[in-house]
Amino acid sequence: MISENLKNLLTDEILAAAPVTEPERQHYFIDRVRAYASELKSLQGEALKACVVTFGCQMNARDSEKLEGILSDIGFDIINDEQEADFVAFNTCTVRENANEHLYGRLGRLKQAKKADPDMIISVCGCMMQETDEIEKLKVKYPYVDIIFGTHNLYTFPELMFSLLRKRSGRLDEEAVNSMGHEILKDSSDDALRLEKLLRYGDSKSNRKDMEKLYRKPVVSVWKDNSDIVEQLPSKRKYPFKQGINIMFGCNNFCSYCIVPYVRGREKSRKPEEIYEEIRNCAKDGVKEIMLLGQNVNSYSGGISFAELLKNIDDMCGDIGIDRIRFMTSHPKDLSDELIEAMKDAKHVCRQFHLPLQSGSDPILKRMNRHYDKAKYLDRALKLKEAMPDISLSTDIIVGFPGETESDFLETLDVVEKVRFDSAYTFIYSKREGTPAASYEDQIDEATVKDRFDRLLKVQNKIVDENLDKMVGKKLKVLFEELSEYDDKLITGKLENGITVHVPGTKELIGSIREVELTENHRFYFTGNVVG
Ligand code: 5AD
Ligand code: SF4
């Protein structure tokens, strides 16, 4: 049972005094929840522990750093094992079906821990929570989830945490799931009404049971969209020497297979000044490498083009001590000559380019709504190679898109052989409800897809081996990141082109850039020795 001291930190007056503007409002709730956590700490004698589990892409990894920043600010110690944590957040991905299955597996395994410690708080957020069916499924099958929120209101997490604590102390308020003028995809206002009724009809035993049930329902706040970008909230860097920097959010492309535009909303770009400031702050903290993040960085529209933004960032990085700039993802339809030139002239931009192909067949690209054909893709990829012969190209490829024939697939293989990608992320098409491609009738049978997927992998692996063999013996710069997971006498780092290298070394090397001679190619990584 929650003590009076704690209850006094969650009163209606405290809620009513919250500022209405952002980010001040969330800072206010961070302070309030911190006061609560600190009281709890003095009662329990130890700090609370939090674990954020991240699925999916770099965008999600960046969002998780924001969650961890807020949690640290509140007073939680951040740990890696969700089974040991007082607070767990699952930051979900839904780009392919298996991402969803991952979440349910992990949640299922947490059921016992929650049973043993009913005070544990479990939260689910991210892309999957932008789908109403998934929210319903969580509520029914995983009733031990406490807080659900989406991609558009991640920054309201402190407020949602405050609501949950109020709910646990015996209050249920609609303000707790404040939509702040945004259209709500899902909320708990129905619950608030039901509770109000129960309260009006007195305190009978059965009423109390019903009320308890309601208190145990999750705080749910998922917004349909949000055009604001809320800056200046805490963030916790996962690696001290490298940082992802959002330059834009969302996607306007609506590729016919892809759920991202539905769950991440329309494109919105951050202002250049905000981006520069974040980069300057990273440099002050000793960050060596930044990765500019967006679903489609080529359509950045913060008042200047992406090429100009990249050039400006490259210019400033020399002075402030950032050695490496990366960016992802680029859409071939928007890849301008201006960007290729800017990259070629840049001093700190890594010679690495991720250019998703998806398919090499013109009719399939058209059905995918990609707005380029095979010839245009080849033109862009070859132009990049011509401008920067040492560039490393990577790509994404989907196999088994509805209607894909053998000859369509051979067109994809043809592009793979012509471009000779240094790495390729290959995916089996996954049907996402709500996307146009999900209703295409000519879905491909599993055996055919599997056969094509294996053939693609074989061709691509051979190319990778050949490309990487040519690099053995070279002396190249490596940014060291961490001790090897498998052998603590080895240290792991990344080449400029993104490939992993393992060398004998100690943790003192972490965060430094050193010259390494590559001695052996292991397809997904090199081994070597520090030589300079
Ligand atoms: N099925 C398979 N792969 C997909 N991707 C996006 N949506 C799907 C889907 N429905 C892949 C694309 C994209 C990458 C991030 O994920 O290749 O570039
Ligand atoms: Fe999805 Fe296409 Fe947008 Fe990439 S560009 S996120 S594949 S819709």
Coordinates of C-alpha atoms and ligand atoms in Angstrom, one line a residue:
M1 CA 0.0 0.0 0.0
I2 CA 1.3 3.4 -0.9
S3 CA 2.3 5.6 2.0
E4 CA 0.8 9.1 2.9
N5 CA 4.2 10.7 2.2
L6 CA 4.2 9.4 -1.2
K7 CA 0.6 10.2 -1.9
N8 CA 1.3 13.8 -1.0
L9 CA 3.6 14.0 -3.9
L10 CA 0.9 13.2 -6.3
T11 CA -1.9 15.5 -5.4
D12 CA -4.5 17.2 -7.6
E13 CA -2.9 20.6 -6.8
I14 CA 0.5 19.4 -8.0
L15 CA -1.1 18.2 -11.3
A16 CA -3.0 21.4 -11.7
A17 CA 0.2 23.5 -11.3
A18 CA 1.9 22.0 -14.3
P19 CA 2.9 24.5 -17.0
V20 CA 1.0 24.2 -20.3
T21 CA 3.9 24.8 -22.6
E22 CA 6.5 22.3 -23.7
P23 CA 9.1 21.3 -22.8
E24 CA 8.6 23.1 -19.5
R25 CA 5.6 20.8 -18.8
Q26 CA 7.7 17.7 -19.1
H27 CA 10.5 19.1 -17.1
Y28 CA 8.0 19.8 -14.3
F29 CA 6.8 16.2 -14.3
I30 CA 10.4 15.0 -14.4
D31 CA 11.0 17.0 -11.1
R32 CA 7.7 15.6 -9.6
V33 CA 8.5 12.0 -10.4
R34 CA 12.1 12.5 -9.2
A35 CA 10.8 13.7 -5.9
Y36 CA 8.6 10.6 -5.7
A37 CA 11.5 8.3 -6.7
S38 CA 13.8 9.9 -4.1
E39 CA 11.2 9.4 -1.3
L40 CA 10.8 5.8 -2.4
K41 CA 14.6 5.4 -2.4
S42 CA 14.8 6.7 1.2
L43 CA 12.1 4.2 2.2
Q44 CA 13.7 1.3 0.4
G45 CA 17.3 2.2 0.9
E46 CA 18.3 1.7 -2.8
A47 CA 18.0 3.5 -6.1
L48 CA 15.4 2.2 -8.6
K49 CA 16.7 0.4 -11.7
A50 CA 15.4 0.9 -15.3
C51 CA 16.0 -1.0 -18.5
V52 CA 15.0 0.2 -22.0
V53 CA 14.8 -2.6 -24.6
T54 CA 15.1 -1.3 -28.2
F55 CA 13.9 -3.1 -31.3
G56 CA 14.4 -1.8 -34.9
C57 CA 16.3 1.0 -36.5
Q58 CA 18.7 3.8 -35.6
M59 CA 15.7 6.1 -35.1
N60 CA 14.4 3.9 -32.3
A61 CA 17.9 3.6 -30.8
R62 CA 17.9 7.4 -30.7
D63 CA 14.5 7.6 -29.1
S64 CA 15.6 5.1 -26.5
E65 CA 18.5 7.4 -25.6
K66 CA 15.9 10.1 -24.9
L67 CA 13.9 7.7 -22.7
E68 CA 17.1 6.7 -20.8
G69 CA 17.9 10.4 -20.4
I70 CA 14.6 11.0 -18.8
L71 CA 14.8 7.9 -16.6
S72 CA 18.3 8.9 -15.4
D73 CA 17.2 12.4 -14.6
I74 CA 14.3 11.0 -12.6
G75 CA 16.9 9.0 -10.6
F76 CA 16.9 5.5 -12.0
D77 CA 20.1 3.5 -12.6
I78 CA 20.1 2.2 -16.2
I79 CA 20.7 -1.5 -16.4
N80 CA 20.7 -4.0 -19.3
D81 CA 18.7 -6.9 -17.8
E82 CA 14.9 -6.3 -17.9
Q83 CA 14.3 -9.2 -15.4
E84 CA 16.2 -7.2 -12.7
A85 CA 14.6 -3.8 -13.4
D86 CA 11.9 -1.8 -11.5
F87 CA 11.0 -0.1 -14.7
V88 CA 11.1 -1.6 -18.2
A89 CA 10.3 0.1 -21.5
F90 CA 10.1 -1.8 -24.8
N91 CA 10.6 0.5 -27.7
T92 CA 9.0 -1.4 -30.5
C93 CA 9.4 -1.8 -34.3
T94 CA 6.8 -3.0 -36.7
V95 CA 8.4 -2.8 -40.1
R96 CA 8.2 -6.5 -40.5
E97 CA 6.0 -9.1 -38.8
N98 CA 8.9 -10.8 -37.0
A99 CA 9.6 -7.5 -35.2
N100 CA 6.1 -7.7 -33.6
E101 CA 6.7 -11.3 -32.6
H102 CA 9.9 -10.3 -30.8
L103 CA 8.0 -8.0 -28.5
Y104 CA 5.5 -10.6 -27.5
G105 CA 8.2 -13.1 -26.7
R106 CA 10.1 -10.6 -24.5
L107 CA 6.9 -9.5 -22.8
G108 CA 5.8 -13.0 -22.1
R109 CA 9.1 -13.8 -20.4
L110 CA 8.6 -10.8 -18.1
K111 CA 5.3 -12.1 -16.7
Q112 CA 6.8 -14.0 -13.8
A113 CA 9.0 -11.0 -12.8
K114 CA 6.0 -8.8 -12.7
K115 CA 4.1 -11.4 -10.6
A116 CA 6.9 -11.5 -8.1
D117 CA 7.1 -7.7 -7.9
P118 CA 3.7 -6.1 -8.7
D119 CA 5.2 -2.6 -8.2
M120 CA 7.3 -3.2 -11.3
I121 CA 6.3 -0.8 -14.1
I122 CA 6.2 -2.1 -17.7
S123 CA 5.9 0.3 -20.5
V124 CA 5.5 -0.3 -24.3
C125 CA 6.1 2.5 -26.8
G126 CA 7.3 3.1 -30.4
C127 CA 6.1 2.2 -33.9
M128 CA 4.0 -0.9 -33.0
M129 CA 1.9 1.2 -30.6
Q130 CA 0.7 3.4 -33.5
E131 CA -1.5 0.4 -34.6
T132 CA -4.8 0.2 -32.8
D133 CA -5.0 -3.6 -33.1
E134 CA -1.7 -4.0 -31.3
I135 CA -2.9 -1.8 -28.4
E136 CA -6.0 -4.0 -28.1
K137 CA -3.9 -7.1 -28.2
L138 CA -1.7 -5.8 -25.4
K139 CA -4.6 -4.9 -23.2
V140 CA -6.2 -8.3 -23.5
K141 CA -3.3 -10.7 -23.6
Y142 CA -0.7 -8.7 -21.6
P143 CA -2.7 -6.9 -19.0
Y144 CA 0.4 -6.4 -16.9
V145 CA 1.6 -3.7 -19.2
D146 CA 1.3 -0.3 -17.3
I147 CA 2.0 2.5 -19.8
I148 CA 1.5 2.6 -23.5
F149 CA 2.5 5.5 -25.7
G150 CA 3.4 6.1 -29.4
T151 CA 6.0 7.7 -31.6
H152 CA 4.4 11.2 -31.6
N153 CA 4.3 11.8 -27.9
L154 CA 7.5 10.1 -26.6
Y155 CA 8.4 13.4 -25.0
T156 CA 5.2 13.2 -22.8
F157 CA 6.7 10.1 -21.1
P158 CA 7.4 12.0 -17.8
E159 CA 3.7 13.1 -17.6
L160 CA 2.5 9.5 -18.3
M161 CA 4.7 8.2 -15.6
F162 CA 3.2 10.8 -13.2
S163 CA -0.3 9.6 -14.2
L164 CA 0.6 6.0 -13.6
L165 CA 1.8 6.8 -10.1
R166 CA -1.4 8.8 -9.4
K167 CA -3.4 5.9 -10.7
R168 CA -1.6 3.5 -8.4
S169 CA -2.2 5.9 -5.5
G170 CA -5.9 5.7 -6.1
R171 CA -6.6 8.4 -8.7
L172 CA -7.6 8.1 -12.3
D173 CA -7.8 11.3 -14.2
E174 CA -8.3 12.2 -17.8
E175 CA -5.7 14.9 -17.5
A176 CA -3.3 12.0 -17.0
V177 CA -3.6 11.1 -20.6
N178 CA -3.6 14.7 -21.7
S179 CA -3.8 14.9 -25.5
M180 CA -2.9 18.6 -25.4
G181 CA -5.0 19.3 -28.5
H182 CA -3.8 16.3 -30.5
E183 CA -6.1 13.8 -32.0
I184 CA -5.8 10.6 -29.9
L185 CA -5.6 7.2 -31.5
K186 CA -6.4 5.5 -28.2
D187 CA -6.9 6.8 -24.7
S188 CA -8.4 5.7 -21.4
S189 CA -11.2 8.3 -21.1
D190 CA -13.8 5.5 -21.2
D191 CA -12.1 4.1 -18.1
A192 CA -12.3 7.5 -16.4
L193 CA -16.0 7.7 -17.0
R194 CA -16.6 4.2 -15.7
L195 CA -14.6 5.1 -12.6
E196 CA -16.5 8.2 -12.0
K197 CA -19.7 6.2 -12.0
L198 CA -18.3 3.6 -9.6
L199 CA -17.2 6.4 -7.3
R200 CA -20.7 7.9 -7.3
Y201 CA -22.3 4.6 -6.4
G202 CA -20.4 4.3 -3.2
D203 CA -17.8 2.0 -1.7
S204 CA -19.4 -1.5 -1.8
K205 CA -17.0 -4.5 -1.8
S206 CA -17.8 -5.3 -5.5
N207 CA -17.4 -1.7 -6.5
R208 CA -14.0 -1.6 -4.9
K209 CA -13.0 -4.8 -6.8
D210 CA -14.1 -3.1 -10.1
M211 CA -12.2 0.0 -9.2
E212 CA -9.1 -2.0 -8.5
K213 CA -9.4 -3.6 -11.9
L214 CA -9.6 -0.1 -13.5
Y215 CA -6.6 1.1 -11.6
R216 CA -4.7 -1.8 -13.0
K217 CA -5.5 -0.9 -16.6
P218 CA -2.7 0.7 -18.4
V219 CA -2.2 4.5 -18.9
V220 CA -2.6 4.7 -22.7
S221 CA -1.8 7.8 -24.7
V222 CA -1.2 7.3 -28.4
W223 CA -1.5 10.3 -30.7
K224 CA -2.5 10.1 -34.4
D225 CA 0.0 12.7 -35.5
N226 CA 1.9 15.7 -34.3
S227 CA 3.5 18.5 -36.3
D228 CA 5.5 19.9 -33.4
I229 CA 9.1 19.0 -32.6
V230 CA 9.8 19.3 -28.9
E231 CA 13.5 19.9 -28.2
Q232 CA 15.5 20.3 -25.0
L233 CA 14.6 17.2 -23.0
P234 CA 17.3 15.0 -21.4
S235 CA 19.1 12.3 -23.4
K236 CA 21.6 9.6 -22.4
R237 CA 24.4 8.7 -24.8
K238 CA 24.8 5.0 -25.3
Y239 CA 28.4 5.3 -26.5
P240 CA 30.3 8.3 -25.2
F241 CA 32.1 8.8 -28.5
K242 CA 29.3 8.5 -31.1
Q243 CA 25.9 10.0 -31.4
G244 CA 22.9 9.8 -33.7
I245 CA 21.4 13.2 -34.5
N246 CA 17.8 13.4 -35.8
I247 CA 17.6 15.9 -38.7
M248 CA 14.1 14.9 -39.6
F249 CA 11.2 12.7 -38.6
G250 CA 8.6 10.8 -40.5
C251 CA 8.2 9.9 -44.1
N252 CA 6.1 11.1 -47.0
N253 CA 6.9 8.5 -49.6
F254 CA 4.3 5.8 -49.0
C255 CA 6.2 2.9 -50.6
S256 CA 3.4 0.5 -51.1
Y257 CA 4.8 -2.2 -48.8
C258 CA 5.9 0.0 -45.9
I259 CA 4.2 0.8 -42.7
V260 CA 6.6 3.6 -41.6
P261 CA 4.6 6.6 -43.0
Y262 CA 1.6 5.3 -41.0
V263 CA 3.4 4.9 -37.7
R264 CA 5.9 7.7 -37.9
G265 CA 3.7 10.3 -39.6
R266 CA 4.5 13.0 -42.1
E267 CA 8.0 14.4 -42.7
K268 CA 9.1 17.2 -40.5
S269 CA 12.6 18.7 -40.4
R270 CA 14.5 20.2 -37.5
K271 CA 15.9 23.7 -37.9
P272 CA 19.6 23.8 -39.0
E273 CA 20.5 25.9 -35.9
E274 CA 19.0 23.3 -33.5
I275 CA 21.0 20.6 -35.3
Y276 CA 24.2 22.6 -35.2
E277 CA 23.7 23.3 -31.5
E278 CA 23.2 19.6 -30.7
I279 CA 26.4 18.8 -32.7
R280 CA 28.4 21.5 -30.8
N281 CA 27.2 20.0 -27.5
C282 CA 28.2 16.5 -28.6
A283 CA 31.7 17.8 -29.5
K284 CA 32.0 19.5 -26.0
D285 CA 31.3 16.0 -24.5
G286 CA 34.1 14.4 -26.6
V287 CA 31.9 12.8 -29.3
K288 CA 34.1 11.7 -32.3
E289 CA 31.4 10.5 -34.7
I290 CA 27.9 11.6 -35.5
M291 CA 25.2 10.0 -37.6
L292 CA 22.6 12.3 -39.2
L293 CA 19.3 10.4 -39.0
G294 CA 16.1 10.6 -41.1
Q295 CA 13.9 8.1 -43.0
N296 CA 14.7 10.1 -46.2
V297 CA 17.5 12.6 -45.5
N298 CA 17.6 13.7 -49.1
S299 CA 14.3 15.4 -48.7
Y300 CA 15.4 17.4 -45.7
S301 CA 13.6 20.7 -45.8
G302 CA 14.7 22.9 -42.9
G303 CA 15.2 25.9 -45.1
I304 CA 18.3 24.6 -46.8
S305 CA 18.9 21.4 -48.8
F306 CA 20.5 18.3 -47.3
A307 CA 23.6 18.9 -49.3
E308 CA 24.0 22.4 -47.8
L309 CA 23.3 21.1 -44.4
L310 CA 25.9 18.4 -44.8
K311 CA 28.4 20.9 -46.1
N312 CA 27.8 23.3 -43.2
I313 CA 28.2 20.5 -40.7
D314 CA 31.4 19.3 -42.4
D315 CA 32.8 22.8 -42.1
M316 CA 32.0 23.1 -38.4
C317 CA 33.2 19.6 -37.5
G318 CA 36.8 20.4 -38.3
D319 CA 36.9 23.2 -35.7
I320 CA 35.1 21.4 -33.0
G321 CA 36.9 18.0 -33.1
I322 CA 34.3 15.7 -34.7
D323 CA 36.2 13.3 -37.0
R324 CA 33.4 11.3 -38.7
I325 CA 30.0 12.2 -40.1
R326 CA 27.6 9.6 -41.3
F327 CA 24.0 9.8 -42.5
M328 CA 21.1 7.5 -43.3
T329 CA 18.8 6.8 -45.1
S330 CA 18.9 8.2 -48.7
H331 CA 16.1 7.6 -51.2
P332 CA 17.5 7.1 -54.8
K333 CA 14.7 9.3 -56.3
D334 CA 16.0 12.3 -54.4
L335 CA 19.8 11.7 -54.5
S336 CA 21.0 14.9 -56.2
D337 CA 24.3 15.6 -57.9
E338 CA 24.7 18.5 -55.4
L339 CA 24.8 15.9 -52.6
I340 CA 27.4 13.8 -54.4
E341 CA 29.5 16.8 -54.9
A342 CA 29.1 18.0 -51.3
M343 CA 30.1 14.5 -50.1
K344 CA 33.1 14.4 -52.4
D345 CA 34.4 17.7 -51.2
A346 CA 33.7 17.1 -47.5
K347 CA 36.6 16.4 -45.2
H348 CA 34.8 14.5 -42.4
V349 CA 32.0 12.7 -44.2
C350 CA 32.6 8.9 -44.2
R351 CA 32.9 7.3 -47.6
Q352 CA 29.9 5.2 -47.0
F353 CA 26.5 5.4 -48.6
H354 CA 23.3 3.5 -47.9
L355 CA 21.1 3.5 -51.0
P356 CA 18.1 1.1 -50.7
L357 CA 17.4 -0.6 -54.0
Q358 CA 14.4 -2.8 -52.9
S359 CA 14.1 -4.3 -56.4
G360 CA 15.8 -4.1 -59.7
S361 CA 12.7 -4.7 -61.8
D362 CA 10.9 -1.7 -63.3
P363 CA 7.3 -3.0 -63.0
I364 CA 8.0 -4.0 -59.4
L365 CA 9.6 -0.7 -58.5
K366 CA 6.5 1.0 -60.0
R367 CA 4.2 -1.2 -57.9
M368 CA 6.3 -0.4 -54.9
N369 CA 5.7 3.3 -55.6
R370 CA 9.5 4.0 -55.5
H371 CA 9.6 6.7 -58.2
Y372 CA 12.7 5.5 -59.9
D373 CA 13.6 2.7 -62.4
K374 CA 16.5 0.3 -62.7
A375 CA 18.4 2.7 -65.1
K376 CA 18.0 5.6 -62.7
Y377 CA 19.2 3.6 -59.7
L378 CA 22.3 2.3 -61.6
D379 CA 23.0 5.9 -62.7
R380 CA 23.0 7.1 -59.1
A381 CA 25.0 4.3 -57.7
L382 CA 27.6 4.4 -60.5
K383 CA 27.8 8.2 -60.2
L384 CA 28.6 7.8 -56.5
K385 CA 31.4 5.3 -57.3
E386 CA 32.8 7.5 -60.1
A387 CA 32.9 10.6 -57.8
M388 CA 34.4 8.6 -54.9
P389 CA 36.1 5.3 -56.0
D390 CA 36.8 4.3 -52.4
I391 CA 33.1 4.6 -51.4
S392 CA 31.4 1.7 -49.7
L393 CA 27.8 1.2 -50.9
S394 CA 25.2 -0.7 -48.9
T395 CA 21.6 -1.4 -49.7
D396 CA 18.2 -2.9 -48.7
I397 CA 16.5 -5.5 -50.9
I398 CA 13.1 -7.0 -50.6
V399 CA 12.5 -10.5 -52.0
G400 CA 9.1 -11.8 -52.9
F401 CA 7.1 -8.6 -53.3
P402 CA 3.6 -9.4 -54.6
G403 CA 3.7 -10.2 -58.3
E404 CA 7.5 -10.7 -58.4
T405 CA 8.3 -13.1 -61.3
E406 CA 11.5 -15.0 -61.9
S407 CA 12.5 -12.4 -64.5
D408 CA 11.8 -9.5 -62.1
F409 CA 14.0 -11.3 -59.6
L410 CA 16.8 -11.7 -62.2
E411 CA 16.7 -7.9 -62.7
T412 CA 17.4 -7.5 -59.0
L413 CA 20.3 -10.0 -59.2
D414 CA 21.6 -8.0 -62.2
V415 CA 21.7 -4.8 -60.3
V416 CA 23.5 -6.6 -57.4
E417 CA 26.1 -7.8 -59.8
K418 CA 26.6 -4.5 -61.6
V419 CA 26.8 -2.3 -58.4
R420 CA 28.7 -4.9 -56.3
F421 CA 27.4 -3.7 -53.0
D422 CA 29.8 -3.9 -50.0
S423 CA 26.9 -5.0 -47.9
A424 CA 23.2 -5.7 -48.4
Y425 CA 20.3 -6.0 -45.9
T426 CA 18.1 -8.6 -47.6
F427 CA 14.5 -9.0 -46.4
I428 CA 11.7 -11.4 -47.2
Y429 CA 8.6 -9.3 -48.1
S430 CA 6.4 -9.1 -45.0
K431 CA 2.7 -8.2 -45.4
R432 CA 1.8 -5.2 -43.3
E433 CA -2.0 -4.7 -42.8
G434 CA -3.0 -1.2 -43.8
T435 CA -0.4 -0.8 -46.6
P436 CA -1.6 -1.0 -50.3
A437 CA 0.6 -4.0 -51.0
A438 CA -1.1 -6.1 -48.3
S439 CA -4.2 -6.2 -50.5
Y440 CA -2.4 -7.2 -53.7
E441 CA -3.7 -10.6 -54.8
D442 CA -0.6 -12.1 -56.3
Q443 CA 1.3 -12.8 -53.0
I444 CA 4.3 -15.1 -53.7
D445 CA 4.4 -18.6 -52.2
E446 CA 6.9 -19.3 -49.4
A447 CA 9.0 -21.9 -51.2
T448 CA 9.6 -19.6 -54.2
V449 CA 10.5 -16.7 -51.9
K450 CA 12.9 -18.8 -49.9
D451 CA 14.6 -20.1 -53.0
R452 CA 15.1 -16.6 -54.4
F453 CA 16.3 -15.3 -51.0
D454 CA 18.9 -18.0 -50.8
R455 CA 20.1 -17.3 -54.4
L456 CA 20.4 -13.6 -53.7
L457 CA 22.4 -14.2 -50.5
K458 CA 24.8 -16.5 -52.4
V459 CA 25.5 -13.9 -55.1
Q460 CA 25.8 -11.1 -52.6
N461 CA 28.1 -13.0 -50.2
K462 CA 30.4 -13.9 -53.0
I463 CA 30.7 -10.2 -53.9
V464 CA 31.3 -9.2 -50.3
D465 CA 34.1 -11.8 -50.0
E466 CA 35.7 -10.5 -53.2
N467 CA 35.4 -6.8 -52.2
L468 CA 36.7 -7.4 -48.7
D469 CA 39.6 -9.6 -49.9
K470 CA 40.9 -6.6 -51.8
M471 CA 41.1 -4.7 -48.5
V472 CA 43.3 -7.2 -46.7
G473 CA 46.8 -5.8 -46.1
K474 CA 45.5 -2.2 -46.2
K475 CA 46.2 0.2 -43.3
L476 CA 43.0 2.1 -42.4
K477 CA 41.6 4.2 -39.6
V478 CA 39.4 2.5 -37.0
L479 CA 37.2 4.1 -34.3
F480 CA 37.3 1.7 -31.3
E481 CA 34.0 1.1 -29.7
E482 CA 34.0 -1.7 -27.1
L483 CA 35.6 -4.9 -25.9
S484 CA 34.7 -7.9 -28.1
E485 CA 31.6 -9.7 -26.8
Y486 CA 33.3 -13.0 -27.4
D487 CA 36.9 -12.4 -26.3
D488 CA 37.9 -9.7 -23.8
K489 CA 41.5 -9.7 -25.2
L490 CA 40.0 -8.3 -28.4
I491 CA 38.7 -4.8 -29.0
T492 CA 36.1 -4.0 -31.6
G493 CA 35.9 -0.9 -33.8
K494 CA 34.6 0.4 -37.1
L495 CA 36.3 1.4 -40.3
E496 CA 35.2 4.5 -42.1
N497 CA 33.1 2.4 -44.4
G498 CA 31.2 0.9 -41.4
I499 CA 32.8 -2.6 -41.4
T500 CA 33.7 -4.1 -38.1
V501 CA 37.3 -4.8 -37.1
H502 CA 38.6 -6.9 -34.2
V503 CA 42.2 -6.4 -33.0
P504 CA 44.1 -7.4 -29.9
G505 CA 43.8 -4.5 -27.4
T506 CA 42.6 -3.2 -24.1
K507 CA 39.6 -1.0 -23.2
E508 CA 41.9 2.1 -23.1
L509 CA 41.6 2.2 -26.8
I510 CA 37.8 2.8 -26.6
G511 CA 36.8 6.1 -28.2
S512 CA 40.1 6.6 -30.0
I513 CA 40.8 6.5 -33.8
R514 CA 43.9 4.5 -34.7
E515 CA 45.5 3.0 -37.8
V516 CA 44.9 -0.7 -38.2
E517 CA 46.5 -3.1 -40.7
L518 CA 43.8 -5.5 -41.9
T519 CA 45.1 -9.1 -41.8
E520 CA 42.1 -11.3 -42.5
N521 CA 38.6 -11.1 -44.0
H522 CA 35.9 -13.0 -42.2
R523 CA 33.0 -11.7 -44.4
F524 CA 31.2 -9.7 -41.8
Y525 CA 34.3 -8.4 -40.1
F526 CA 38.1 -8.1 -40.4
T527 CA 40.8 -9.0 -37.9
G528 CA 44.0 -6.9 -37.8
N529 CA 46.5 -5.1 -35.7
V530 CA 47.0 -1.6 -34.5
V531 CA 50.0 -0.1 -36.4
G532 CA 49.7 3.7 -35.8
Ligands
5AD1 N1 8.6 -6.3 -45.9 C1 10.0 -6.5 -46.0 N2 10.9 -5.5 -45.8 C2 10.4 -4.3 -45.6 N3 11.1 -3.1 -45.4 C3 10.2 -2.1 -45.2 N4 8.9 -2.6 -45.2 C4 9.1 -4.0 -45.5 C5 8.1 -5.0 -45.6 N5 6.8 -4.8 -45.5 C6 12.5 -3.0 -45.6 C7 12.9 -2.0 -46.7 C8 13.4 -0.8 -46.0 C9 14.0 -1.5 -44.7 C10 14.2 -0.5 -43.6 O1 13.0 -2.4 -44.4 O2 13.9 -2.7 -47.4 O3 14.4 -0.1 -46.7
SF4_2 FE1 9.2 3.1 -45.9 FE2 9.7 4.0 -48.4 FE3 9.5 5.8 -46.3 FE4 11.6 4.2 -46.5 S1 11.0 5.7 -48.0 S2 10.4 4.6 -44.6 S3 10.7 2.3 -47.3 S4 7.9 4.4 -47.1

